[in-house]
PDB file of C-alpha atoms and ligand atoms in Angstrom:
ATOM      1  CA  MET A   1      16.173  -9.586  -8.789  1.00 96.00           C
ATOM      2  CA  GLN A   2      13.238 -10.194 -11.349  1.00 96.00           C
ATOM      3  CA  LEU A   3      10.631  -7.663 -10.833  1.00 97.00           C
ATOM      4  CA  PHE A   4       6.850  -8.097 -12.160  1.00 97.00           C
ATOM      5  CA  TYR A   5       3.873  -5.772 -11.625  1.00 98.00           C
ATOM      6  CA  PHE A   6       0.410  -6.532 -11.519  1.00 98.00           C
ATOM      7  CA  HIS A   7      -2.195  -3.867 -11.669  1.00 97.00           C
ATOM      8  CA  VAL A   8      -5.050  -5.860  -9.560  1.00 97.00           C
ATOM      9  CA  SER A   9      -4.967  -9.007  -7.425  1.00 95.00           C
ATOM     10  CA  ASP A  10      -6.844 -11.325 -10.183  1.00 94.00           C
ATOM     11  CA  HIS A  11      -3.912 -10.784 -12.271  1.00 95.00           C
ATOM     12  CA  VAL A  12      -1.582 -12.593 -10.106  1.00 95.00           C
ATOM     13  CA  PRO A  13      -0.404 -16.179 -11.159  1.00 93.00           C
ATOM     14  CA  SER A  14      -2.383 -18.390  -8.732  1.00 87.00           C
ATOM     15  CA  SER A  15       0.008 -21.252  -8.512  1.00 80.00           C
ATOM     16  CA  HIS A  16       2.938 -19.248  -7.236  1.00 80.00           C
ATOM     17  CA  ASN A  17       3.965 -17.826  -3.938  1.00 81.00           C
ATOM     18  CA  PRO A  18       6.901 -15.158  -4.513  1.00 87.00           C
ATOM     19  CA  LYS A  19       9.931 -14.693  -2.434  1.00 88.00           C
ATOM     20  CA  ALA A  20       8.798 -11.121  -1.735  1.00 97.00           C
ATOM     21  CA  SER A  21       5.869  -8.880  -2.716  1.00 98.00           C
ATOM     22  CA  VAL A  22       5.000  -5.414  -2.471  1.00 98.00           C
ATOM     23  CA  VAL A  23       1.485  -3.894  -2.145  1.00 98.00           C
ATOM     24  CA  ILE A  24       0.640  -0.660  -3.269  1.00 98.00           C
ATOM     25  CA  ASP A  25      -2.341   1.389  -2.760  1.00 98.00           C
ATOM     26  CA  VAL A  26      -1.234   5.237  -2.987  1.00 98.00           C
ATOM     27  CA  LEU A  27      -4.937   6.469  -2.619  1.00 98.00           C
ATOM     28  CA  ARG A  28      -4.708   5.699   0.385  1.00 97.00           C
ATOM     29  CA  ALA A  29      -4.225   2.555   2.237  1.00 98.00           C
ATOM     30  CA  THR A  30      -1.020   1.634   2.208  1.00 98.00           C
ATOM     31  CA  THR A  31      -0.089   5.339   2.615  1.00 98.00           C
ATOM     32  CA  THR A  32      -2.242   5.351   5.870  1.00 98.00           C
ATOM     33  CA  ILE A  33      -0.597   2.384   6.981  1.00 98.00           C
ATOM     34  CA  ALA A  34       2.874   3.516   6.439  1.00 98.00           C
ATOM     35  CA  CYS A  35       1.956   6.712   8.170  1.00 98.00           C
ATOM     36  CA  ALA A  36       0.427   4.940  11.085  1.00 98.00           C
ATOM     37  CA  LEU A  37       3.460   2.737  11.638  1.00 98.00           C
ATOM     38  CA  ASN A  38       5.406   5.819  11.347  1.00 98.00           C
ATOM     39  CA  ASN A  39       3.506   7.537  14.031  1.00 98.00           C
ATOM     40  CA  GLY A  40       3.902   4.578  16.394  1.00 98.00           C
ATOM     41  CA  ALA A  41       0.924   2.085  15.721  1.00 98.00           C
ATOM     42  CA  GLU A  42       1.761  -1.391  17.735  1.00 97.00           C
ATOM     43  CA  ALA A  43       0.633  -3.200  14.489  1.00 98.00           C
ATOM     44  CA  ILE A  44      -1.879  -2.953  11.763  1.00 98.00           C
ATOM     45  CA  GLU A  45      -4.293  -5.960  11.185  1.00 98.00           C
ATOM     46  CA  THR A  46      -5.895  -6.166   7.813  1.00 98.00           C
ATOM     47  CA  PHE A  47      -8.942  -7.591   6.752  1.00 96.00           C
ATOM     48  CA  ALA A  48     -10.486  -8.012   3.400  1.00 92.00           C
ATOM     49  CA  ASN A  49     -13.949  -8.865   5.455  1.00 93.00           C
ATOM     50  CA  ILE A  50     -15.375  -6.579   7.810  1.00 96.00           C
ATOM     51  CA  ASP A  51     -17.177  -9.139   9.896  1.00 96.00           C
ATOM     52  CA  GLN A  52     -14.038 -11.096  10.401  1.00 96.00           C
ATOM     53  CA  LEU A  53     -12.330  -7.537  11.446  1.00 97.00           C
ATOM     54  CA  LYS A  54     -15.065  -7.082  13.989  1.00 97.00           C
ATOM     55  CA  LYS A  55     -14.810 -10.337  15.350  1.00 97.00           C
ATOM     56  CA  ARG A  56     -11.042 -10.257  15.759  1.00 97.00           C
ATOM     57  CA  SER A  57     -10.911  -6.667  17.167  1.00 98.00           C
ATOM     58  CA  SER A  58     -13.367  -8.011  19.789  1.00 97.00           C
ATOM     59  CA  GLU A  59     -10.620  -9.875  21.242  1.00 96.00           C
ATOM     60  CA  TRP A  60      -8.579  -6.938  21.557  1.00 96.00           C
ATOM     61  CA  PRO A  61      -8.897  -4.663  24.883  1.00 97.00           C
ATOM     62  CA  SER A  62     -10.793  -1.608  23.810  1.00 96.00           C
ATOM     63  CA  SER A  63      -8.241   0.803  25.168  1.00 96.00           C
ATOM     64  CA  ALA A  64      -5.734  -0.453  22.998  1.00 97.00           C
ATOM     65  CA  ARG A  65      -7.356  -0.924  19.550  1.00 98.00           C
ATOM     66  CA  LEU A  66      -9.007   1.086  16.718  1.00 98.00           C
ATOM     67  CA  LEU A  67     -11.077   0.254  13.894  1.00 98.00           C
ATOM     68  CA  LEU A  68     -10.058   2.121  10.608  1.00 98.00           C
ATOM     69  CA  GLY A  69     -11.385   1.539   7.139  1.00 95.00           C
ATOM     70  CA  GLU A  70     -13.803   2.774   4.462  1.00 96.00           C
ATOM     71  CA  ARG A  71     -16.155   1.637   1.684  1.00 95.00           C
ATOM     72  CA  GLY A  72     -16.465   3.772  -1.366  1.00 90.00           C
ATOM     73  CA  GLY A  73     -14.154   6.068   0.150  1.00 92.00           C
ATOM     74  CA  LYS A  74     -16.231   6.871   3.148  1.00 93.00           C
ATOM     75  CA  ARG A  75     -15.843   5.731   6.757  1.00 97.00           C
ATOM     76  CA  ILE A  76     -17.208   2.325   7.719  1.00 97.00           C
ATOM     77  CA  GLU A  77     -20.107   3.044  10.269  1.00 96.00           C
ATOM     78  CA  GLY A  78     -19.215   2.502  13.808  1.00 96.00           C
ATOM     79  CA  PHE A  79     -15.559   2.450  13.181  1.00 98.00           C
ATOM     80  CA  ASP A  80     -13.072   5.155  14.874  1.00 98.00           C
ATOM     81  CA  LEU A  81     -11.232   6.214  11.615  1.00 98.00           C
ATOM     82  CA  GLY A  82     -11.861   6.329   7.983  1.00 97.00           C
ATOM     83  CA  ASN A  83      -8.835   5.870   5.792  1.00 97.00           C
ATOM     84  CA  SER A  84      -7.068   9.098   5.642  1.00 98.00           C
ATOM     85  CA  PRO A  85      -3.382   9.200   6.460  1.00 98.00           C
ATOM     86  CA  VAL A  86      -3.530  12.627   7.904  1.00 98.00           C
ATOM     87  CA  ASP A  87      -5.755  11.183  10.557  1.00 98.00           C
ATOM     88  CA  VAL A  88      -3.390   8.796  11.915  1.00 98.00           C
ATOM     89  CA  THR A  89      -1.542  10.991  14.018  1.00 98.00           C
ATOM     90  CA  THR A  90       0.717  10.113  16.792  1.00 98.00           C
ATOM     91  CA  ASP A  91      -1.635  11.264  19.365  1.00 98.00           C
ATOM     92  CA  VAL A  92      -4.386   8.742  18.002  1.00 98.00           C
ATOM     93  CA  VAL A  93      -2.333   5.848  17.096  1.00 98.00           C
ATOM     94  CA  LYS A  94       0.704   5.626  19.354  1.00 98.00           C
ATOM     95  CA  GLY A  95       0.717   2.143  21.105  1.00 98.00           C
ATOM     96  CA  LYS A  96      -2.593   0.758  19.493  1.00 98.00           C
ATOM     97  CA  ARG A  97      -3.288  -1.997  17.176  1.00 98.00           C
ATOM     98  CA  LEU A  98      -5.139  -1.032  14.124  1.00 98.00           C
ATOM     99  CA  PHE A  99      -7.584  -3.136  12.833  1.00 98.00           C
ATOM    100  CA  MET A 100      -8.293  -2.102   9.122  1.00 98.00           C
ATOM    101  CA  SER A 101     -10.317  -2.900   6.173  1.00 97.00           C
ATOM    102  CA  THR A 102     -10.753  -0.893   2.922  1.00 97.00           C
ATOM    103  CA  THR A 103     -12.214  -1.388  -0.659  1.00 95.00           C
ATOM    104  CA  ASN A 104      -9.360  -2.539  -2.236  1.00 96.00           C
ATOM    105  CA  GLY A 105      -5.924  -2.224  -0.622  1.00 97.00           C
ATOM    106  CA  THR A 106      -6.430  -4.907   2.190  1.00 96.00           C
ATOM    107  CA  ARG A 107      -7.745  -7.179  -0.377  1.00 95.00           C
ATOM    108  CA  SER A 108      -4.645  -6.891  -2.294  1.00 97.00           C
ATOM    109  CA  LEU A 109      -2.606  -7.440   1.053  1.00 97.00           C
ATOM    110  CA  ASP A 110      -4.686 -10.600   1.518  1.00 95.00           C
ATOM    111  CA  ARG A 111      -4.011 -11.892  -1.828  1.00 94.00           C
ATOM    112  CA  LEU A 112      -0.327 -12.098  -1.199  1.00 95.00           C
ATOM    113  CA  ARG A 113      -0.278 -13.033   2.661  1.00 93.00           C
ATOM    114  CA  ASP A 114       1.416 -16.169   1.745  1.00 92.00           C
ATOM    115  CA  SER A 115       4.394 -14.501   0.287  1.00 94.00           C
ATOM    116  CA  LYS A 116       7.635 -15.500   1.899  1.00 92.00           C
ATOM    117  CA  ALA A 117       8.205 -11.509   2.529  1.00 97.00           C
ATOM    118  CA  LEU A 118       5.272  -9.202   2.151  1.00 98.00           C
ATOM    119  CA  TYR A 119       5.650  -5.188   2.396  1.00 98.00           C
ATOM    120  CA  ALA A 120       3.086  -2.364   2.080  1.00 98.00           C
ATOM    121  CA  MET A 121       4.495   0.386   0.080  1.00 98.00           C
ATOM    122  CA  SER A 122       3.295   3.905  -1.350  1.00 98.00           C
ATOM    123  CA  LEU A 123       5.144   6.906  -2.629  1.00 98.00           C
ATOM    124  CA  VAL A 124       5.992   8.244   0.981  1.00 98.00           C
ATOM    125  CA  ASN A 125       8.254   4.912   1.779  1.00 98.00           C
ATOM    126  CA  ARG A 126       9.276   4.041  -1.292  1.00 98.00           C
ATOM    127  CA  SER A 127      12.977   4.316  -0.911  1.00 98.00           C
ATOM    128  CA  ALA A 128      12.743   2.500   2.389  1.00 98.00           C
ATOM    129  CA  VAL A 129      11.046  -0.562   0.954  1.00 98.00           C
ATOM    130  CA  ALA A 130      13.322  -0.097  -1.934  1.00 98.00           C
ATOM    131  CA  GLU A 131      16.707  -0.401   0.348  1.00 97.00           C
ATOM    132  CA  LYS A 132      15.207  -3.254   2.052  1.00 97.00           C
ATOM    133  CA  LEU A 133      14.658  -5.225  -1.466  1.00 97.00           C
ATOM    134  CA  LEU A 134      18.237  -4.179  -2.399  1.00 96.00           C
ATOM    135  CA  SER A 135      19.707  -5.354   0.719  1.00 95.00           C
ATOM    136  CA  ASP A 136      17.956  -8.902   0.815  1.00 95.00           C
ATOM    137  CA  GLN A 137      18.236  -9.409  -3.027  1.00 95.00           C
ATOM    138  CA  PRO A 138      15.014 -11.709  -3.455  1.00 96.00           C
ATOM    139  CA  GLU A 139      15.269 -13.503  -6.744  1.00 95.00           C
ATOM    140  CA  GLU A 140      11.921 -12.376  -7.596  1.00 95.00           C
ATOM    141  CA  VAL A 141       9.414  -9.845  -6.522  1.00 97.00           C
ATOM    142  CA  PHE A 142       5.833  -9.289  -7.132  1.00 98.00           C
ATOM    143  CA  ILE A 143       4.596  -6.036  -6.875  1.00 98.00           C
ATOM    144  CA  LEU A 144       0.839  -5.561  -6.778  1.00 98.00           C
ATOM    145  CA  GLY A 145      -1.585  -2.491  -7.363  1.00 98.00           C
ATOM    146  CA  SER A 146      -4.942  -2.344  -5.815  1.00 97.00           C
ATOM    147  CA  GLY A 147      -6.871  -0.673  -8.538  1.00 95.00           C
ATOM    148  CA  TRP A 148     -10.505   0.083  -7.851  1.00 95.00           C
ATOM    149  CA  GLU A 149     -12.853  -2.840  -7.844  1.00 94.00           C
ATOM    150  CA  GLY A 150     -10.731  -4.900 -10.016  1.00 95.00           C
ATOM    151  CA  SER A 151      -9.821  -2.037 -12.578  1.00 96.00           C
ATOM    152  CA  TYR A 152      -6.677  -0.363 -13.212  1.00 97.00           C
ATOM    153  CA  SER A 153      -5.265   2.801 -11.318  1.00 97.00           C
ATOM    154  CA  LEU A 154      -3.061   5.216 -12.368  1.00 98.00           C
ATOM    155  CA  GLU A 155      -1.419   6.279  -9.130  1.00 98.00           C
ATOM    156  CA  ASP A 156      -0.496   2.534  -8.441  1.00 98.00           C
ATOM    157  CA  SER A 157       1.344   2.186 -11.590  1.00 98.00           C
ATOM    158  CA  LEU A 158       2.976   5.510 -10.877  1.00 98.00           C
ATOM    159  CA  ALA A 159       4.427   4.124  -7.628  1.00 98.00           C
ATOM    160  CA  ALA A 160       5.349   0.773  -9.065  1.00 98.00           C
ATOM    161  CA  GLY A 161       7.399   2.566 -11.733  1.00 98.00           C
ATOM    162  CA  ALA A 162       9.242   4.726  -9.044  1.00 98.00           C
ATOM    163  CA  LEU A 163      10.094   1.667  -7.093  1.00 98.00           C
ATOM    164  CA  ALA A 164      11.155  -0.078 -10.392  1.00 98.00           C
ATOM    165  CA  SER A 165      13.215   3.234 -11.006  1.00 98.00           C
ATOM    166  CA  TYR A 166      15.103   3.422  -8.025  1.00 98.00           C
ATOM    167  CA  LEU A 167      16.030  -0.162  -7.878  1.00 97.00           C
ATOM    168  CA  ILE A 168      17.382   0.400 -11.540  1.00 96.00           C
ATOM    169  CA  GLU A 169      19.314   3.532 -10.377  1.00 96.00           C
ATOM    170  CA  ASN A 170      20.769   1.603  -7.543  1.00 95.00           C
ATOM    171  CA  ASN A 171      21.560  -1.820  -8.886  1.00 88.00           C
ATOM    172  CA  SER A 172      21.283  -1.895 -12.567  1.00 80.00           C
ATOM    173  CA  ILE A 173      23.031  -5.110 -13.052  1.00 85.00           C
ATOM    174  CA  ASN A 174      20.799  -7.164 -11.010  1.00 90.00           C
ATOM    175  CA  VAL A 175      17.607  -6.019 -11.512  1.00 96.00           C
ATOM    176  CA  ARG A 176      15.507  -7.315 -14.600  1.00 96.00           C
ATOM    177  CA  ILE A 177      12.007  -6.171 -15.563  1.00 97.00           C
ATOM    178  CA  GLY A 178       9.593  -9.301 -15.523  1.00 97.00           C
ATOM    179  CA  ASN A 179       6.574  -8.107 -17.575  1.00 98.00           C
ATOM    180  CA  ASP A 180       4.977  -5.251 -19.799  1.00 98.00           C
ATOM    181  CA  GLU A 181       2.955  -3.947 -17.020  1.00 98.00           C
ATOM    182  CA  LEU A 182       6.060  -2.903 -15.279  1.00 98.00           C
ATOM    183  CA  THR A 183       7.470  -1.530 -18.416  1.00 98.00           C
ATOM    184  CA  ALA A 184       4.274   0.637 -18.786  1.00 98.00           C
ATOM    185  CA  ALA A 185       4.684   1.674 -15.417  1.00 98.00           C
ATOM    186  CA  LEU A 186       8.149   2.866 -15.771  1.00 98.00           C
ATOM    187  CA  SER A 187       6.643   5.105 -18.461  1.00 98.00           C
ATOM    188  CA  VAL A 188       3.888   6.439 -16.133  1.00 98.00           C
ATOM    189  CA  TRP A 189       6.514   7.300 -13.600  1.00 98.00           C
ATOM    190  CA  ASP A 190       8.975   9.088 -16.424  1.00 98.00           C
ATOM    191  CA  TYR A 191       5.979  11.121 -17.544  1.00 98.00           C
ATOM    192  CA  TRP A 192       4.770  12.195 -13.959  1.00 98.00           C
ATOM    193  CA  ARG A 193       7.833  12.097 -11.801  1.00 98.00           C
ATOM    194  CA  ASP A 194       8.299  15.984 -11.359  1.00 98.00           C
ATOM    195  CA  ASP A 195       4.445  16.476 -10.825  1.00 98.00           C
ATOM    196  CA  LEU A 196       3.165  13.731  -8.406  1.00 98.00           C
ATOM    197  CA  VAL A 197       0.247  15.407  -6.846  1.00 98.00           C
ATOM    198  CA  SER A 198      -1.269  16.359 -10.449  1.00 98.00           C
ATOM    199  CA  CYS A 199      -0.921  12.583 -11.297  1.00 98.00           C
ATOM    200  CA  LEU A 200      -2.940  11.804  -7.944  1.00 98.00           C
ATOM    201  CA  ARG A 201      -5.634  14.136  -9.025  1.00 98.00           C
ATOM    202  CA  LYS A 202      -5.799  13.228 -12.358  1.00 98.00           C
ATOM    203  CA  ALA A 203      -6.584   9.445 -11.537  1.00 98.00           C
ATOM    204  CA  THR A 204     -10.235   8.323 -11.587  1.00 97.00           C
ATOM    205  CA  HIS A 205      -9.806   7.489  -7.801  1.00 97.00           C
ATOM    206  CA  GLY A 206      -8.477  10.875  -7.204  1.00 97.00           C
ATOM    207  CA  GLN A 207     -11.540  12.482  -8.638  1.00 97.00           C
ATOM    208  CA  ARG A 208     -13.666  10.007  -6.968  1.00 96.00           C
ATOM    209  CA  LEU A 209     -12.205  11.210  -3.639  1.00 96.00           C
ATOM    210  CA  GLU A 210     -12.402  15.083  -4.909  1.00 96.00           C
ATOM    211  CA  GLY A 211     -16.195  14.229  -5.535  1.00 97.00           C
ATOM    212  CA  LEU A 212     -16.409  13.215  -1.908  1.00 96.00           C
ATOM    213  CA  GLY A 213     -15.248  16.344  -0.591  1.00 96.00           C
ATOM    214  CA  ASN A 214     -11.800  18.257   0.038  1.00 96.00           C
ATOM    215  CA  HIS A 215      -9.220  15.939  -0.039  1.00 97.00           C
ATOM    216  CA  ASP A 216      -6.292  18.460  -0.529  1.00 97.00           C
ATOM    217  CA  GLU A 217      -4.519  17.521   2.657  1.00 98.00           C
ATOM    218  CA  ASP A 218      -4.773  13.755   1.669  1.00 98.00           C
ATOM    219  CA  PHE A 219      -3.402  14.511  -1.880  1.00 98.00           C
ATOM    220  CA  GLU A 220      -0.642  16.592  -0.414  1.00 98.00           C
ATOM    221  CA  CYS A 221       0.321  13.673   1.962  1.00 98.00           C
ATOM    222  CA  CYS A 222       0.169  10.878  -0.391  1.00 98.00           C
ATOM    223  CA  SER A 223       2.483  12.661  -3.172  1.00 98.00           C
ATOM    224  CA  ALA A 224       5.124  12.915  -0.399  1.00 98.00           C
ATOM    225  CA  LEU A 225       7.897  10.934  -2.172  1.00 98.00           C
ATOM    226  CA  ASP A 226      10.412   9.140   0.148  1.00 98.00           C
ATOM    227  CA  LYS A 227       9.314  11.478   3.166  1.00 98.00           C
ATOM    228  CA  ILE A 228       9.466   8.575   5.660  1.00 98.00           C
ATOM    229  CA  LYS A 229      11.821   5.774   6.491  1.00 97.00           C
ATOM    230  CA  VAL A 230       9.030   2.912   7.613  1.00 98.00           C
ATOM    231  CA  VAL A 231       8.955  -0.468   6.047  1.00 98.00           C
ATOM    232  CA  PRO A 232       5.552  -2.027   6.999  1.00 98.00           C
ATOM    233  CA  MET A 233       6.293  -5.793   6.865  1.00 98.00           C
ATOM    234  CA  GLN A 234       4.011  -8.965   7.369  1.00 98.00           C
ATOM    235  CA  LYS A 235       5.375 -10.391  10.630  1.00 96.00           C
ATOM    236  CA  GLU A 236       2.207 -12.939  11.227  1.00 95.00           C
ATOM    237  CA  PRO A 237      -0.521 -13.642   8.711  1.00 95.00           C
ATOM    238  CA  GLY A 238      -2.266 -10.453   7.919  1.00 96.00           C
ATOM    239  CA  VAL A 239      -0.392  -8.488  10.674  1.00 98.00           C
ATOM    240  CA  LEU A 240       1.938  -5.510   9.498  1.00 98.00           C
ATOM    241  CA  ARG A 241       4.525  -4.141  11.540  1.00 98.00           C
ATOM    242  CA  SER A 242       7.504  -1.565  11.333  1.00 96.00           C
ATOM    243  CA  LEU A 243      10.808  -3.561  10.471  1.00 87.00           C
TER     244      LEU A 243
HETATM  245  O1  3SL B 301      -9.818   1.099  -1.985  1.00 73.13           O
HETATM  246  C1  3SL B 301      -9.021   1.076  -1.085  1.00 73.13           C
HETATM  247  O2  3SL B 301      -8.353   0.386  -0.348  1.00 73.13           O
HETATM  248  C2  3SL B 301      -8.928   2.630  -0.188  1.00 73.13           C
HETATM  249  O3  3SL B 301      -7.456   3.061  -0.083  1.00 73.13           O
HETATM  250  C3  3SL B 301      -9.505   3.799  -1.317  1.00 73.13           C
HETATM  251  S1  3SL B 301      -9.914   5.293  -0.290  1.00 73.13           S
HETATM  252  O4  3SL B 301      -8.944   5.919  -0.761  1.00 73.13           O
HETATM  253  O5  3SL B 301      -9.702   5.245   1.207  1.00 73.13           O
HETATM  254  O6  3SL B 301     -11.085   5.686  -0.824  1.00 73.13           O
END
C-alpha cells in the first residue's frame, strides 16, 4: 500500500483516480461527519456549493432533514446547525439526513468523489479508518487535507501523520510513503502526538475559531484520538454513510 498526502485539493493530480482516498478536515468538517454518523444520522450528503445543497435538500421531507454548514467558521444563514461536532448529538441527528456544506472540507470530499473508495477521517476515527485500509489493502491511497482556502493546515497534517503512523506500526512491510508531504506529516505527528489539543490550538484555523468565541468543547472533541469506531464511506456520489 503506497500512501500519498496532499495538503489541499489543488495538489491532487488531475488525471488519476486512486483506489482509495481519505479526506481529512480535523477542524472541523470530518470530525463533525464522524460524530454525526456515530450518533445515528441516516447519511450525510455533502456539497461544495450552497445553492445545489438547497435544491437537493428541498426534495427531502423537512421532518427527516437537517441543513448543516458554515462559511468562515460561522453558521450559514437559515441553516439548522453550524459545523460543530458537539452539536450533532443523538437527539438532534438520529435518523436524519444531513445536508452539509463547509468552507474547505466538503470541497476536498467533492474533489475525490470519483475515487473507488472514499472515506472521511479525523483524529476521532483514525484507527477505525486505518483498520479498514489494513483489511482492504488498496494498492494506493490518496490522503487529502482540507487546509484553509487553498493554504496548508497543521492539524490536517497531524491527522495524516497519525494515519500513516498507525498503518506503519501495524503493517510495516506493506506500507510505503509515496511523497515528501507525508514524510513531513509523520514528523508533525511525532512532534505533537502527546499533546494533540495544543497542536489544534496552535494551528491558524484553531486561532481563527478562538477569535470567533469560545470553542473549548470543539477542541476537546476534535482532539479525542480514536474515540469512535465509525468509518464514514461514500456510498453514492456525495453521500457518506457509516460502514
Ligand atoms: O473549512 C471547513 O470545512 C470547516 O471545517 C471549517 S470550520 O472549522 O467549521 O470553521
